[in-house]
Amino acid sequence: MKIDILLGLQWGDEGKGKIVDALTPEYDIVARFQGGPNAGHTIEFNGVKHVLHLIPSGIFHEGKINIIGNGLVIDPVVFRHEVDSLGLDIGIVRERLLISLKAHLILPTHKLLDAAHETSLGESKIGSTLRGIGPAYTDKAARGGLRVGDLYRKDFRELYRARADEHLRTLRGYGFSDDLKDLEEEWFESVGYLMQFRTVNADYHLDMSLREGRRVLAEGAQGTMLDIDFGTYPYVTSSSTVAAGACTGLGIAPALAGEVFGIFKAYCTRVGSGPFPTELDDADGQMMRDRGHEYGSTTGRPRRCGWLDLPALKYAIMINGVTRLFMMKADVLAGFSEIKVCRSYTVGGMEVSELPYCLNDIESLNYINLPGWHCDIAGCRSWSELPPELKNYIGYIEKETGVPVTIVSVGPDRSATIYR
Ligand code: GDP
Ligand code: IMO
Ligand code: MG
């Protein structure tokens, strides 16, 4: 069997959680491949909303295995709160969840370093979620990280102390003078909690599962424009959010990648700092924010909103080798008299359809206007019920990208999903 990969094509929050949950019945295993508690994946069913940060979005389905892959950075404190908030019996979560021994740990000092670093950047701050992501991946790349598998070593406390003391020396340089006692107490209690869960050599486990014919869905976090290599660097996250990241974040050979599902909103949003070519600072942007409830799932920050950016979408499709597109939040655009799509940029006086190295070099944007629709589509459950203007919009995107749009999402609930 091959492994299907589902990932975000924009700046995150495209609706990955909702779709992974909706698709889980077709799979045996859902495996998150990167990121950490910076992610906020929302799932709604039976009138209840759940926000997941570390746990894969298949967790609410009976009989399915969810794997936290080696590509993640795990904060045990967040993990504990998250399991408590699921509304599931802990025994059930233990049955459904496996944690890679090779996943890295976020220490309390990683969070403090994240905050200190952001403050030091002043106006140029990344707009990090302050969950310790950057410093934890920095330690991983610097070969000083602690991993889930290290928790079982007899000398784990000493390893921890050496790491935390080194972080403290850096923090003192930033003027930090508090002691860590309370944070460390909470962290070690949470580590004890995390150790009740099943750990696994996820690479071997997935290999065996695929050989036995099990279907695996790899779940990404963040989005392609936040990727450490291909995003709007340095305003990005610290992991590989792209399809290649599913290989390194789970231990999957590239030849085993199957379908690549690319998720995008019918418009664009971004939370945090950094370039966002189609951003709207006007009533249209506010209407998207209000109707789409565009406030961060993890931090509650208002999301910046703007029209669909085709050069950026095509770039993300290219980098990931997307085979199917899923359009999310189509319902939010109802009521706009015109739907605008950025089809190219002007850079150095020339019209270009490729992303320039520096997005700040974009002088102006070239839009195409498509007719809007005025009916509420939130209740639609089949393709035939959708208004012709929305079908026309989808047809335009398919023609431009050469990739079929096979799911249209018209509301946050699991059921508000139209399969073509
Ligand atoms: P993720 O990080 O990609 O999983 O996305 P988030 O959960 O952070 O943000 C997506 C938000 O949009 C959540 O509040 C979802 O409940 C909501 N949502 C998902 N799909 C739809 C949709 O089709 N229509 C509307 N109106 N909301 C949606
Ligand atoms: P999901 O998985 C949207 C953004 C932050 C910041 C930048 C770096 O829910 O789509 P970090 O904390 O990673 O150092 O922050 O990345 N960011 C996200 N934006 N959705 C996310 O995840 C994000 N995770 C990080 O706002 O701009
Ligand atoms: Mg999110």
mmCIF file with all atom_site columns, C-alpha atoms in Angstrom, residues 74-265:
data_model
loop_
_atom_site.group_PDB
_atom_site.id
_atom_site.type_symbol
_atom_site.label_atom_id
_atom_site.label_alt_id
_atom_site.label_comp_id
_atom_site.label_asym_id
_atom_site.label_entity_id
_atom_site.label_seq_id
_atom_site.pdbx_PDB_ins_code
_atom_site.Cartn_x
_atom_site.Cartn_y
_atom_site.Cartn_z
_atom_site.occupancy
_atom_site.B_iso_or_equiv
_atom_site.pdbx_formal_charge
_atom_site.auth_seq_id
_atom_site.auth_comp_id
_atom_site.auth_asym_id
_atom_site.auth_atom_id
_atom_site.pdbx_PDB_model_num
ATOM 1   C CA . ILE A 1 74  ? 5.913   17.397 21.822 1.00 0.00 ? 74  ILE A CA 1
ATOM 2   C CA . ASP A 1 75  ? 5.221   19.512 24.887 1.00 0.00 ? 75  ASP A CA 1
ATOM 3   C CA . PRO A 1 76  ? 4.152   17.003 27.582 1.00 0.00 ? 76  PRO A CA 1
ATOM 4   C CA . VAL A 1 77  ? 2.178   19.722 29.412 1.00 0.00 ? 77  VAL A CA 1
ATOM 5   C CA . VAL A 1 78  ? 0.107   20.529 26.326 1.00 0.00 ? 78  VAL A CA 1
ATOM 6   C CA . PHE A 1 79  ? -0.252  16.816 25.601 1.00 0.00 ? 79  PHE A CA 1
ATOM 7   C CA . ARG A 1 80  ? -1.744  16.177 29.033 1.00 0.00 ? 80  ARG A CA 1
ATOM 8   C CA . HIS A 1 81  ? -4.256  19.041 28.756 1.00 0.00 ? 81  HIS A CA 1
ATOM 9   C CA . GLU A 1 82  ? -5.177  17.906 25.291 1.00 0.00 ? 82  GLU A CA 1
ATOM 10  C CA . VAL A 1 83  ? -5.897  14.320 26.294 1.00 0.00 ? 83  VAL A CA 1
ATOM 11  C CA . ASP A 1 84  ? -7.965  15.623 29.244 1.00 0.00 ? 84  ASP A CA 1
ATOM 12  C CA . SER A 1 85  ? -9.988  17.867 26.921 1.00 0.00 ? 85  SER A CA 1
ATOM 13  C CA . LEU A 1 86  ? -10.903 15.169 24.375 1.00 0.00 ? 86  LEU A CA 1
ATOM 14  C CA . GLY A 1 87  ? -13.937 13.950 26.272 1.00 0.00 ? 87  GLY A CA 1
ATOM 15  C CA . LEU A 1 88  ? -12.727 10.365 25.711 1.00 0.00 ? 88  LEU A CA 1
ATOM 16  C CA . ASP A 1 89  ? -11.876 7.817  28.351 1.00 0.00 ? 89  ASP A CA 1
ATOM 17  C CA . ILE A 1 90  ? -8.092  7.731  28.820 1.00 0.00 ? 90  ILE A CA 1
ATOM 18  C CA . GLY A 1 91  ? -8.094  3.956  28.194 1.00 0.00 ? 91  GLY A CA 1
ATOM 19  C CA . ILE A 1 92  ? -9.608  4.588  24.767 1.00 0.00 ? 92  ILE A CA 1
ATOM 20  C CA . VAL A 1 93  ? -6.994  7.231  23.965 1.00 0.00 ? 93  VAL A CA 1
ATOM 21  C CA . ARG A 1 94  ? -4.249  4.804  25.030 1.00 0.00 ? 94  ARG A CA 1
ATOM 22  C CA . GLU A 1 95  ? -5.650  2.208  22.657 1.00 0.00 ? 95  GLU A CA 1
ATOM 23  C CA . ARG A 1 96  ? -5.871  4.586  19.709 1.00 0.00 ? 96  ARG A CA 1
ATOM 24  C CA . LEU A 1 97  ? -2.623  6.525  20.112 1.00 0.00 ? 97  LEU A CA 1
ATOM 25  C CA . LEU A 1 98  ? 1.033   5.647  19.429 1.00 0.00 ? 98  LEU A CA 1
ATOM 26  C CA . ILE A 1 99  ? 3.931   8.040  19.997 1.00 0.00 ? 99  ILE A CA 1
ATOM 27  C CA . SER A 1 100 ? 7.179   7.765  18.052 1.00 0.00 ? 100 SER A CA 1
ATOM 28  C CA . LEU A 1 101 ? 10.228  7.203  20.238 1.00 0.00 ? 101 LEU A CA 1
ATOM 29  C CA . LYS A 1 102 ? 12.069  9.547  17.906 1.00 0.00 ? 102 LYS A CA 1
ATOM 30  C CA . ALA A 1 103 ? 9.730   12.546 18.398 1.00 0.00 ? 103 ALA A CA 1
ATOM 31  C CA . HIS A 1 104 ? 11.444  15.438 20.162 1.00 0.00 ? 104 HIS A CA 1
ATOM 32  C CA . LEU A 1 105 ? 10.453  17.036 23.451 1.00 0.00 ? 105 LEU A CA 1
ATOM 33  C CA . ILE A 1 106 ? 9.706   20.690 24.093 1.00 0.00 ? 106 ILE A CA 1
ATOM 34  C CA . LEU A 1 107 ? 11.268  21.702 27.425 1.00 0.00 ? 107 LEU A CA 1
ATOM 35  C CA . PRO A 1 108 ? 9.968   24.568 29.594 1.00 0.00 ? 108 PRO A CA 1
ATOM 36  C CA . THR A 1 109 ? 13.092  26.538 28.659 1.00 0.00 ? 109 THR A CA 1
ATOM 37  C CA . HIS A 1 110 ? 12.263  26.190 24.946 1.00 0.00 ? 110 HIS A CA 1
ATOM 38  C CA . LYS A 1 111 ? 9.111   28.218 25.540 1.00 0.00 ? 111 LYS A CA 1
ATOM 39  C CA . LEU A 1 112 ? 11.028  30.851 27.504 1.00 0.00 ? 112 LEU A CA 1
ATOM 40  C CA . LEU A 1 113 ? 13.640  31.034 24.744 1.00 0.00 ? 113 LEU A CA 1
ATOM 41  C CA . ASP A 1 114 ? 10.895  31.437 22.131 1.00 0.00 ? 114 ASP A CA 1
ATOM 42  C CA . ALA A 1 115 ? 9.460   34.419 24.032 1.00 0.00 ? 115 ALA A CA 1
ATOM 43  C CA . ALA A 1 116 ? 12.887  35.972 24.704 1.00 0.00 ? 116 ALA A CA 1
ATOM 44  C CA . HIS A 1 117 ? 13.895  35.628 21.065 1.00 0.00 ? 117 HIS A CA 1
ATOM 45  C CA . GLU A 1 118 ? 10.647  37.129 19.785 1.00 0.00 ? 118 GLU A CA 1
ATOM 46  C CA . THR A 1 119 ? 10.960  40.093 22.187 1.00 0.00 ? 119 THR A CA 1
ATOM 47  C CA . SER A 1 120 ? 14.524  40.684 21.042 1.00 0.00 ? 120 SER A CA 1
ATOM 48  C CA . LEU A 1 121 ? 13.350  40.870 17.402 1.00 0.00 ? 121 LEU A CA 1
ATOM 49  C CA . GLY A 1 122 ? 11.048  43.829 18.196 1.00 0.00 ? 122 GLY A CA 1
ATOM 50  C CA . GLU A 1 123 ? 9.237   45.010 15.073 1.00 0.00 ? 123 GLU A CA 1
ATOM 51  C CA . SER A 1 124 ? 10.679  42.122 13.042 1.00 0.00 ? 124 SER A CA 1
ATOM 52  C CA . LYS A 1 125 ? 9.209   39.413 15.267 1.00 0.00 ? 125 LYS A CA 1
ATOM 53  C CA . ILE A 1 126 ? 7.947   36.254 13.523 1.00 0.00 ? 126 ILE A CA 1
ATOM 54  C CA . GLY A 1 127 ? 4.645   36.313 15.367 1.00 0.00 ? 127 GLY A CA 1
ATOM 55  C CA . SER A 1 128 ? 5.416   32.861 16.778 1.00 0.00 ? 128 SER A CA 1
ATOM 56  C CA . THR A 1 129 ? 2.755   31.011 18.733 1.00 0.00 ? 129 THR A CA 1
ATOM 57  C CA . LEU A 1 130 ? 5.288   31.041 21.643 1.00 0.00 ? 130 LEU A CA 1
ATOM 58  C CA . ARG A 1 131 ? 4.933   27.299 22.091 1.00 0.00 ? 131 ARG A CA 1
ATOM 59  C CA . GLY A 1 132 ? 8.701   26.715 22.004 1.00 0.00 ? 132 GLY A CA 1
ATOM 60  C CA . ILE A 1 133 ? 8.679   25.336 18.450 1.00 0.00 ? 133 ILE A CA 1
ATOM 61  C CA . GLY A 1 134 ? 11.673  27.240 17.029 1.00 0.00 ? 134 GLY A CA 1
ATOM 62  C CA . PRO A 1 135 ? 14.021  26.513 19.963 1.00 0.00 ? 135 PRO A CA 1
ATOM 63  C CA . ALA A 1 136 ? 13.010  22.820 20.090 1.00 0.00 ? 136 ALA A CA 1
ATOM 64  C CA . TYR A 1 137 ? 13.744  22.321 16.371 1.00 0.00 ? 137 TYR A CA 1
ATOM 65  C CA . THR A 1 138 ? 16.947  24.350 16.801 1.00 0.00 ? 138 THR A CA 1
ATOM 66  C CA . ASP A 1 139 ? 18.128  21.834 19.411 1.00 0.00 ? 139 ASP A CA 1
ATOM 67  C CA . LYS A 1 140 ? 17.100  18.960 17.140 1.00 0.00 ? 140 LYS A CA 1
ATOM 68  C CA . ALA A 1 141 ? 19.203  20.348 14.264 1.00 0.00 ? 141 ALA A CA 1
ATOM 69  C CA . ALA A 1 142 ? 22.066  21.175 16.637 1.00 0.00 ? 142 ALA A CA 1
ATOM 70  C CA . ARG A 1 143 ? 21.968  17.545 17.857 1.00 0.00 ? 143 ARG A CA 1
ATOM 71  C CA . GLY A 1 144 ? 21.189  18.517 21.410 1.00 0.00 ? 144 GLY A CA 1
ATOM 72  C CA . GLY A 1 145 ? 17.476  17.659 21.541 1.00 0.00 ? 145 GLY A CA 1
ATOM 73  C CA . LEU A 1 146 ? 15.829  15.239 23.961 1.00 0.00 ? 146 LEU A CA 1
ATOM 74  C CA . ARG A 1 147 ? 13.511  12.643 22.467 1.00 0.00 ? 147 ARG A CA 1
ATOM 75  C CA . VAL A 1 148 ? 10.601  10.603 23.762 1.00 0.00 ? 148 VAL A CA 1
ATOM 76  C CA . GLY A 1 149 ? 12.859  7.516  23.753 1.00 0.00 ? 149 GLY A CA 1
ATOM 77  C CA . ASP A 1 150 ? 15.267  9.287  26.134 1.00 0.00 ? 150 ASP A CA 1
ATOM 78  C CA . LEU A 1 151 ? 12.559  9.374  28.821 1.00 0.00 ? 151 LEU A CA 1
ATOM 79  C CA . TYR A 1 152 ? 13.281  5.683  29.478 1.00 0.00 ? 152 TYR A CA 1
ATOM 80  C CA . ARG A 1 153 ? 16.983  6.256  30.150 1.00 0.00 ? 153 ARG A CA 1
ATOM 81  C CA . LYS A 1 154 ? 18.115  6.058  33.762 1.00 0.00 ? 154 LYS A CA 1
ATOM 82  C CA . ASP A 1 155 ? 20.083  9.265  33.383 1.00 0.00 ? 155 ASP A CA 1
ATOM 83  C CA . PHE A 1 156 ? 17.201  11.233 31.836 1.00 0.00 ? 156 PHE A CA 1
ATOM 84  C CA . ARG A 1 157 ? 17.104  13.741 34.724 1.00 0.00 ? 157 ARG A CA 1
ATOM 85  C CA . GLU A 1 158 ? 20.799  14.518 34.248 1.00 0.00 ? 158 GLU A CA 1
ATOM 86  C CA . LEU A 1 159 ? 20.363  14.862 30.496 1.00 0.00 ? 159 LEU A CA 1
ATOM 87  C CA . TYR A 1 160 ? 17.466  17.206 31.138 1.00 0.00 ? 160 TYR A CA 1
ATOM 88  C CA . ARG A 1 161 ? 19.421  19.266 33.686 1.00 0.00 ? 161 ARG A CA 1
ATOM 89  C CA . ALA A 1 162 ? 22.389  19.735 31.355 1.00 0.00 ? 162 ALA A CA 1
ATOM 90  C CA . ARG A 1 163 ? 20.095  20.901 28.561 1.00 0.00 ? 163 ARG A CA 1
ATOM 91  C CA . ALA A 1 164 ? 17.991  23.191 30.735 1.00 0.00 ? 164 ALA A CA 1
ATOM 92  C CA . ASP A 1 165 ? 21.097  24.741 32.352 1.00 0.00 ? 165 ASP A CA 1
ATOM 93  C CA . GLU A 1 166 ? 22.531  25.524 28.972 1.00 0.00 ? 166 GLU A CA 1
ATOM 94  C CA . HIS A 1 167 ? 19.246  27.165 27.983 1.00 0.00 ? 167 HIS A CA 1
ATOM 95  C CA . LEU A 1 168 ? 19.283  29.123 31.248 1.00 0.00 ? 168 LEU A CA 1
ATOM 96  C CA . ARG A 1 169 ? 22.702  30.542 30.447 1.00 0.00 ? 169 ARG A CA 1
ATOM 97  C CA . THR A 1 170 ? 21.327  31.842 27.139 1.00 0.00 ? 170 THR A CA 1
ATOM 98  C CA . LEU A 1 171 ? 18.187  33.124 28.862 1.00 0.00 ? 171 LEU A CA 1
ATOM 99  C CA . ARG A 1 172 ? 20.253  35.084 31.387 1.00 0.00 ? 172 ARG A CA 1
ATOM 100 C CA . GLY A 1 173 ? 21.841  36.843 28.415 1.00 0.00 ? 173 GLY A CA 1
ATOM 101 C CA . TYR A 1 174 ? 18.331  37.986 27.536 1.00 0.00 ? 174 TYR A CA 1
ATOM 102 C CA . GLY A 1 175 ? 17.873  39.287 31.127 1.00 0.00 ? 175 GLY A CA 1
ATOM 103 C CA . PHE A 1 176 ? 15.825  36.329 32.432 1.00 0.00 ? 176 PHE A CA 1
ATOM 104 C CA . SER A 1 177 ? 16.255  35.884 36.191 1.00 0.00 ? 177 SER A CA 1
ATOM 105 C CA . ASP A 1 178 ? 13.272  33.782 37.422 1.00 0.00 ? 178 ASP A CA 1
ATOM 106 C CA . ASP A 1 179 ? 13.698  30.236 38.654 1.00 0.00 ? 179 ASP A CA 1
ATOM 107 C CA . LEU A 1 180 ? 12.163  27.283 36.846 1.00 0.00 ? 180 LEU A CA 1
ATOM 108 C CA . LYS A 1 181 ? 10.920  25.305 39.826 1.00 0.00 ? 181 LYS A CA 1
ATOM 109 C CA . ASP A 1 182 ? 7.156   25.479 39.173 1.00 0.00 ? 182 ASP A CA 1
ATOM 110 C CA . LEU A 1 183 ? 7.506   25.026 35.412 1.00 0.00 ? 183 LEU A CA 1
ATOM 111 C CA . GLU A 1 184 ? 9.786   22.029 35.869 1.00 0.00 ? 184 GLU A CA 1
ATOM 112 C CA . GLU A 1 185 ? 7.510   20.429 38.434 1.00 0.00 ? 185 GLU A CA 1
ATOM 113 C CA . GLU A 1 186 ? 4.550   20.686 36.060 1.00 0.00 ? 186 GLU A CA 1
ATOM 114 C CA . TRP A 1 187 ? 6.682   19.418 33.166 1.00 0.00 ? 187 TRP A CA 1
ATOM 115 C CA . PHE A 1 188 ? 7.972   16.329 34.992 1.00 0.00 ? 188 PHE A CA 1
ATOM 116 C CA . GLU A 1 189 ? 4.457   15.500 36.224 1.00 0.00 ? 189 GLU A CA 1
ATOM 117 C CA . SER A 1 190 ? 3.273   15.717 32.624 1.00 0.00 ? 190 SER A CA 1
ATOM 118 C CA . VAL A 1 191 ? 6.176   13.545 31.473 1.00 0.00 ? 191 VAL A CA 1
ATOM 119 C CA . GLY A 1 192 ? 4.987   10.890 33.942 1.00 0.00 ? 192 GLY A CA 1
ATOM 120 C CA . TYR A 1 193 ? 1.508   11.200 32.437 1.00 0.00 ? 193 TYR A CA 1
ATOM 121 C CA . LEU A 1 194 ? 2.819   10.918 28.872 1.00 0.00 ? 194 LEU A CA 1
ATOM 122 C CA . MET A 1 195 ? 4.763   7.774  29.776 1.00 0.00 ? 195 MET A CA 1
ATOM 123 C CA . GLN A 1 196 ? 1.467   5.918  30.328 1.00 0.00 ? 196 GLN A CA 1
ATOM 124 C CA . PHE A 1 197 ? 0.917   6.042  26.588 1.00 0.00 ? 197 PHE A CA 1
ATOM 125 C CA . ARG A 1 198 ? 2.257   3.569  24.069 1.00 0.00 ? 198 ARG A CA 1
ATOM 126 C CA . THR A 1 199 ? 5.500   4.453  22.332 1.00 0.00 ? 199 THR A CA 1
ATOM 127 C CA . VAL A 1 200 ? 6.617   2.839  19.109 1.00 0.00 ? 200 VAL A CA 1
ATOM 128 C CA . ASN A 1 201 ? 9.280   2.636  16.439 1.00 0.00 ? 201 ASN A CA 1
ATOM 129 C CA . ALA A 1 202 ? 6.844   4.394  14.141 1.00 0.00 ? 202 ALA A CA 1
ATOM 130 C CA . ASP A 1 203 ? 9.012   3.831  11.062 1.00 0.00 ? 203 ASP A CA 1
ATOM 131 C CA . TYR A 1 204 ? 8.950   0.012  11.440 1.00 0.00 ? 204 TYR A CA 1
ATOM 132 C CA . HIS A 1 205 ? 5.312   0.090  12.546 1.00 0.00 ? 205 HIS A CA 1
ATOM 133 C CA . LEU A 1 206 ? 4.244   1.996  9.424  1.00 0.00 ? 206 LEU A CA 1
ATOM 134 C CA . ASP A 1 207 ? 6.356   -0.195 7.166  1.00 0.00 ? 207 ASP A CA 1
ATOM 135 C CA . MET A 1 208 ? 4.715   -3.311 8.570  1.00 0.00 ? 208 MET A CA 1
ATOM 136 C CA . SER A 1 209 ? 1.242   -1.777 8.405  1.00 0.00 ? 209 SER A CA 1
ATOM 137 C CA . LEU A 1 210 ? 1.657   -0.844 4.739  1.00 0.00 ? 210 LEU A CA 1
ATOM 138 C CA . ARG A 1 211 ? 2.947   -4.348 3.930  1.00 0.00 ? 211 ARG A CA 1
ATOM 139 C CA . GLU A 1 212 ? -0.150  -5.780 5.600  1.00 0.00 ? 212 GLU A CA 1
ATOM 140 C CA . GLY A 1 213 ? -2.343  -3.641 3.375  1.00 0.00 ? 213 GLY A CA 1
ATOM 141 C CA . ARG A 1 214 ? -3.426  -1.057 5.944  1.00 0.00 ? 214 ARG A CA 1
ATOM 142 C CA . ARG A 1 215 ? -4.356  2.376  4.673  1.00 0.00 ? 215 ARG A CA 1
ATOM 143 C CA . VAL A 1 216 ? -2.410  5.278  6.112  1.00 0.00 ? 216 VAL A CA 1
ATOM 144 C CA . LEU A 1 217 ? -3.180  9.000  5.951  1.00 0.00 ? 217 LEU A CA 1
ATOM 145 C CA . ALA A 1 218 ? -0.336  11.388 6.809  1.00 0.00 ? 218 ALA A CA 1
ATOM 146 C CA . GLU A 1 219 ? -1.593  14.624 8.388  1.00 0.00 ? 219 GLU A CA 1
ATOM 147 C CA . GLY A 1 220 ? 0.401   17.810 7.992  1.00 0.00 ? 220 GLY A CA 1
ATOM 148 C CA . ALA A 1 221 ? 0.345   20.889 10.170 1.00 0.00 ? 221 ALA A CA 1
ATOM 149 C CA . GLN A 1 222 ? 0.796   24.541 9.227  1.00 0.00 ? 222 GLN A CA 1
ATOM 150 C CA . GLY A 1 223 ? 0.961   25.133 5.472  1.00 0.00 ? 223 GLY A CA 1
ATOM 151 C CA . THR A 1 224 ? 3.351   25.272 2.515  1.00 0.00 ? 224 THR A CA 1
ATOM 152 C CA . MET A 1 225 ? 3.864   29.037 2.783  1.00 0.00 ? 225 MET A CA 1
ATOM 153 C CA . LEU A 1 226 ? 5.086   28.475 6.366  1.00 0.00 ? 226 LEU A CA 1
ATOM 154 C CA . ASP A 1 227 ? 7.574   25.762 5.348  1.00 0.00 ? 227 ASP A CA 1
ATOM 155 C CA . ILE A 1 228 ? 11.130  26.226 6.618  1.00 0.00 ? 228 ILE A CA 1
ATOM 156 C CA . ASP A 1 229 ? 12.556  25.993 3.063  1.00 0.00 ? 229 ASP A CA 1
ATOM 157 C CA . PHE A 1 230 ? 9.766   27.024 0.713  1.00 0.00 ? 230 PHE A CA 1
ATOM 158 C CA . GLY A 1 231 ? 7.698   29.411 2.830  1.00 0.00 ? 231 GLY A CA 1
ATOM 159 C CA . THR A 1 232 ? 8.059   33.154 3.243  1.00 0.00 ? 232 THR A CA 1
ATOM 160 C CA . TYR A 1 233 ? 11.369  32.803 5.105  1.00 0.00 ? 233 TYR A CA 1
ATOM 161 C CA . PRO A 1 234 ? 12.177  33.948 7.774  1.00 0.00 ? 234 PRO A CA 1
ATOM 162 C CA . TYR A 1 235 ? 8.469   34.367 8.587  1.00 0.00 ? 235 TYR A CA 1
ATOM 163 C CA . VAL A 1 236 ? 7.875   30.636 8.702  1.00 0.00 ? 236 VAL A CA 1
ATOM 164 C CA . THR A 1 237 ? 7.702   27.791 11.180 1.00 0.00 ? 237 THR A CA 1
ATOM 165 C CA . SER A 1 238 ? 10.716  25.546 11.850 1.00 0.00 ? 238 SER A CA 1
ATOM 166 C CA . SER A 1 239 ? 9.638   22.277 10.200 1.00 0.00 ? 239 SER A CA 1
ATOM 167 C CA . SER A 1 240 ? 9.077   20.806 6.739  1.00 0.00 ? 240 SER A CA 1
ATOM 168 C CA . THR A 1 241 ? 5.377   21.270 6.155  1.00 0.00 ? 241 THR A CA 1
ATOM 169 C CA . VAL A 1 242 ? 5.539   19.968 2.575  1.00 0.00 ? 242 VAL A CA 1
ATOM 170 C CA . ALA A 1 243 ? 4.991   16.458 1.166  1.00 0.00 ? 243 ALA A CA 1
ATOM 171 C CA . ALA A 1 244 ? 8.694   15.638 1.532  1.00 0.00 ? 244 ALA A CA 1
ATOM 172 C CA . GLY A 1 245 ? 8.247   16.339 5.260  1.00 0.00 ? 245 GLY A CA 1
ATOM 173 C CA . ALA A 1 246 ? 5.842   13.397 5.452  1.00 0.00 ? 246 ALA A CA 1
ATOM 174 C CA . CYS A 1 247 ? 8.709   11.115 4.366  1.00 0.00 ? 247 CYS A CA 1
ATOM 175 C CA . THR A 1 248 ? 11.219  12.461 6.893  1.00 0.00 ? 248 THR A CA 1
ATOM 176 C CA . GLY A 1 249 ? 8.592   12.997 9.596  1.00 0.00 ? 249 GLY A CA 1
ATOM 177 C CA . LEU A 1 250 ? 7.345   9.409  9.506  1.00 0.00 ? 250 LEU A CA 1
ATOM 178 C CA . GLY A 1 251 ? 10.122  7.368  7.919  1.00 0.00 ? 251 GLY A CA 1
ATOM 179 C CA . ILE A 1 252 ? 8.346   6.753  4.622  1.00 0.00 ? 252 ILE A CA 1
ATOM 180 C CA . ALA A 1 253 ? 10.298  6.128  1.421  1.00 0.00 ? 253 ALA A CA 1
ATOM 181 C CA . PRO A 1 254 ? 9.369   8.652  -1.323 1.00 0.00 ? 254 PRO A CA 1
ATOM 182 C CA . ALA A 1 255 ? 8.203   5.840  -3.626 1.00 0.00 ? 255 ALA A CA 1
ATOM 183 C CA . LEU A 1 256 ? 5.572   4.916  -1.034 1.00 0.00 ? 256 LEU A CA 1
ATOM 184 C CA . ALA A 1 257 ? 3.810   8.294  -1.275 1.00 0.00 ? 257 ALA A CA 1
ATOM 185 C CA . GLY A 1 258 ? 0.416   7.911  -2.909 1.00 0.00 ? 258 GLY A CA 1
ATOM 186 C CA . GLU A 1 259 ? -2.138  10.686 -3.319 1.00 0.00 ? 259 GLU A CA 1
ATOM 187 C CA . VAL A 1 260 ? -1.234  14.174 -2.127 1.00 0.00 ? 260 VAL A CA 1
ATOM 188 C CA . PHE A 1 261 ? -4.335  16.032 -0.965 1.00 0.00 ? 261 PHE A CA 1
ATOM 189 C CA . GLY A 1 262 ? -3.815  19.790 -0.959 1.00 0.00 ? 262 GLY A CA 1
ATOM 190 C CA . ILE A 1 263 ? -6.174  21.800 1.193  1.00 0.00 ? 263 ILE A CA 1
ATOM 191 C CA . PHE A 1 264 ? -6.867  25.463 0.540  1.00 0.00 ? 264 PHE A CA 1
ATOM 192 C CA . LYS A 1 265 ? -9.406  28.007 1.664  1.00 0.00 ? 265 LYS A CA 1
#
